[in-house]
């Protein structure tokens, strides 16, 4: 029985790694030279996208990573993501959560032109995703500013409405996607 569990976990890991790689390959087409990109969260799918971008293009891109503070203001999610992206050769700026709108609506020299977030659940029928606290504010600013918001997630995160059980509504965020 343990052997079957170990084999199952191994197969799951292989499937997940393959899916993340595929998302990276598809997503790199969205990134161009001189982009100013905002990243919210420490997402393996977003990291994979940035990892597939050619090195010479990485040097021309500015990546603004939000801190992603959670309840009680303690987290290193944004710092972890910023460090990983910086290690790949990008120009990285760690910004406070409260200041991100300035980078989306402010001076043209630093204006964000694309936003990337990961997700926990994708619900295609009602066009929403579930992600961490703060994602709704990011989506609202993106929509108001006309900035494309890209949500990256694996196929296994797609659920039908009747399969989602909301246990703690305060901690679950429904992020309505702009059409």
Coordinates of C-alpha atoms in Angstrom, one line a residue:
X1 CA 0.0 0.0 0.0
X2 CA 2.8 2.4 0.9
X3 CA 4.5 1.5 -2.5
X4 CA 1.4 2.6 -4.4
X5 CA 1.3 5.9 -2.5
X6 CA 4.9 6.5 -3.3
X7 CA 4.4 5.7 -6.9
X8 CA 1.3 8.0 -7.0
X9 CA 3.2 10.9 -5.4
X10 CA 6.0 10.4 -7.9
X11 CA 3.6 10.4 -10.8
X12 CA 1.9 13.5 -9.4
X13 CA 5.2 15.3 -9.1
X14 CA 6.1 14.5 -12.7
X15 CA 2.7 15.7 -13.9
X16 CA 3.0 18.9 -11.9
X17 CA 6.6 19.7 -13.2
X18 CA 5.5 19.0 -16.8
X19 CA 2.4 21.3 -16.4
X20 CA 4.5 24.1 -14.9
X21 CA 7.1 23.8 -17.8
X22 CA 4.3 23.9 -20.4
X23 CA 2.8 27.0 -18.8
X24 CA 6.2 28.6 -18.8
X25 CA 6.7 28.0 -22.5
X26 CA 3.2 29.3 -23.4
X27 CA 3.5 32.3 -21.0
X28 CA 6.8 33.6 -22.3
X29 CA 5.1 34.7 -25.4
X30 CA 3.3 37.4 -23.3
X31 CA 6.6 39.0 -22.2
X32 CA 8.5 41.5 -24.4
X33 CA 11.6 43.7 -24.2
X34 CA 11.2 46.8 -22.0
X35 CA 8.1 45.4 -20.2
X36 CA 7.3 46.7 -16.7
X37 CA 5.7 43.7 -15.0
X38 CA 3.9 43.5 -11.7
X39 CA 4.0 40.2 -9.8
X40 CA 1.7 39.4 -7.0
X41 CA 2.5 36.3 -4.9
X42 CA 5.1 33.5 -5.0
X43 CA 3.7 31.4 -7.8
X44 CA 5.5 28.5 -9.4
X45 CA 3.7 29.0 -12.7
X46 CA 4.6 32.7 -12.9
X47 CA 8.2 31.8 -11.9
X48 CA 8.2 29.3 -14.8
X49 CA 7.1 31.9 -17.3
X50 CA 9.9 34.3 -16.2
X51 CA 12.4 31.4 -16.3
X52 CA 11.7 30.7 -20.0
X53 CA 12.4 34.2 -21.2
X54 CA 15.7 34.6 -23.0
X55 CA 18.5 36.1 -20.9
X56 CA 19.1 39.0 -23.2
X57 CA 15.5 40.1 -22.9
X58 CA 15.5 39.6 -19.0
X59 CA 18.0 42.5 -18.7
X60 CA 15.6 44.9 -20.3
X61 CA 12.6 44.1 -18.2
X62 CA 11.6 45.6 -14.9
X63 CA 9.8 43.3 -12.5
X64 CA 7.9 44.8 -9.6
X65 CA 7.1 42.3 -6.9
X66 CA 4.6 43.1 -4.2
X67 CA 5.4 42.1 -0.6
X68 CA 2.2 40.1 -0.3
X69 CA 1.7 40.7 3.4
X70 CA -0.9 38.5 4.9
X71 CA -2.9 38.7 8.1
X72 CA -0.7 40.1 11.0
X73 CA 1.6 41.5 8.3
X74 CA 4.1 38.7 8.4
X75 CA 5.2 36.9 5.3
X76 CA 8.2 36.5 3.0
X77 CA 6.2 35.5 0.0
X78 CA 7.1 38.6 -2.0
X79 CA 10.7 38.7 -0.8
X80 CA 11.2 35.0 -1.8
X81 CA 9.8 35.6 -5.3
X82 CA 11.8 38.8 -5.8
X83 CA 15.0 37.0 -4.8
X84 CA 14.4 34.1 -7.2
X85 CA 13.6 36.5 -10.0
X86 CA 16.7 38.6 -9.3
X87 CA 18.8 35.5 -9.3
X88 CA 17.7 35.0 -13.0
X89 CA 19.1 38.3 -14.1
X90 CA 16.0 40.5 -14.0
X91 CA 15.9 44.1 -12.7
X92 CA 13.7 43.5 -9.6
X93 CA 12.0 46.0 -7.3
X94 CA 10.3 44.8 -4.1
X95 CA 7.4 47.2 -3.4
X96 CA 5.0 47.6 -0.6
X97 CA 1.5 46.3 -1.1
X98 CA -0.1 49.7 -0.5
X99 CA 2.0 51.4 -3.2
X100 CA 1.3 49.1 -6.1
X101 CA -1.4 51.4 -7.6
X102 CA 1.1 54.2 -8.0
X103 CA 3.1 51.9 -10.3
X104 CA 0.0 51.1 -12.3
X105 CA -1.4 54.6 -12.6
X106 CA 1.7 56.8 -12.1
X107 CA 4.6 58.2 -14.1
X108 CA 4.9 56.7 -17.6
X109 CA 8.6 55.9 -16.9
X110 CA 7.7 53.3 -14.4
X111 CA 4.1 52.5 -15.4
X112 CA 3.3 48.8 -15.2
X113 CA 2.1 47.4 -18.5
X114 CA 1.4 43.8 -17.5
X115 CA 0.3 42.0 -14.3
X116 CA 0.8 38.3 -13.5
X117 CA -0.7 36.4 -10.6
X118 CA -1.0 32.7 -9.8
X119 CA -4.2 31.1 -8.5
X120 CA -5.6 28.4 -6.2
X121 CA -8.9 27.7 -8.0
X122 CA -10.1 28.4 -11.5
X123 CA -13.9 28.5 -12.1
X124 CA -14.3 29.0 -15.9
X125 CA -18.2 28.9 -15.9
X126 CA -18.6 31.9 -13.8
X127 CA -15.2 33.4 -14.9
X128 CA -13.6 33.8 -11.5
X129 CA -10.5 32.5 -9.8
X130 CA -9.7 32.1 -6.2
X131 CA -6.4 33.5 -5.0
X132 CA -4.8 35.0 -1.9
X133 CA -6.0 38.2 -0.1
X134 CA -5.0 41.3 -2.1
X135 CA -5.6 39.8 -5.5
X136 CA -9.0 41.5 -5.9
X137 CA -7.4 44.9 -5.3
X138 CA -4.8 44.1 -7.9
X139 CA -7.5 43.0 -10.4
X140 CA -9.5 46.1 -9.8
X141 CA -6.6 48.5 -10.4
X142 CA -5.6 46.5 -13.5
X143 CA -9.1 46.8 -14.9
X144 CA -9.4 50.6 -14.0
X145 CA -6.0 51.3 -15.5
X146 CA -6.5 49.1 -18.7
X147 CA -3.5 46.9 -17.8
X148 CA -3.7 43.3 -18.9
X149 CA -4.0 40.9 -16.0
X150 CA -2.7 37.3 -16.6
X151 CA -3.7 34.5 -14.3
X152 CA -1.6 31.4 -14.5
X153 CA -2.7 28.1 -13.1
X154 CA -2.6 24.4 -13.8
X155 CA -5.5 22.5 -15.3
X156 CA -6.0 20.5 -12.0
X157 CA -7.0 23.8 -10.4
X158 CA -10.2 24.0 -12.5
X159 CA -13.3 23.2 -10.6
X160 CA -17.0 23.2 -11.3
X161 CA -19.2 25.2 -9.0
X162 CA -20.7 22.2 -7.3
X163 CA -17.2 20.9 -6.4
X164 CA -16.2 24.1 -4.5
X165 CA -17.1 24.2 -0.8
X166 CA -16.4 27.5 0.9
X167 CA -15.3 26.8 4.5
X168 CA -14.2 30.2 5.6
X169 CA -15.6 32.9 3.3
X170 CA -13.4 35.6 4.9
X171 CA -10.2 33.9 3.8
X172 CA -11.5 33.0 0.3
X173 CA -11.2 35.6 -2.4
X174 CA -13.3 35.5 -5.5
X175 CA -11.5 37.4 -8.2
X176 CA -13.8 38.4 -11.0
X177 CA -12.0 38.4 -14.3
X178 CA -12.5 41.4 -16.6
X179 CA -14.0 40.4 -20.0

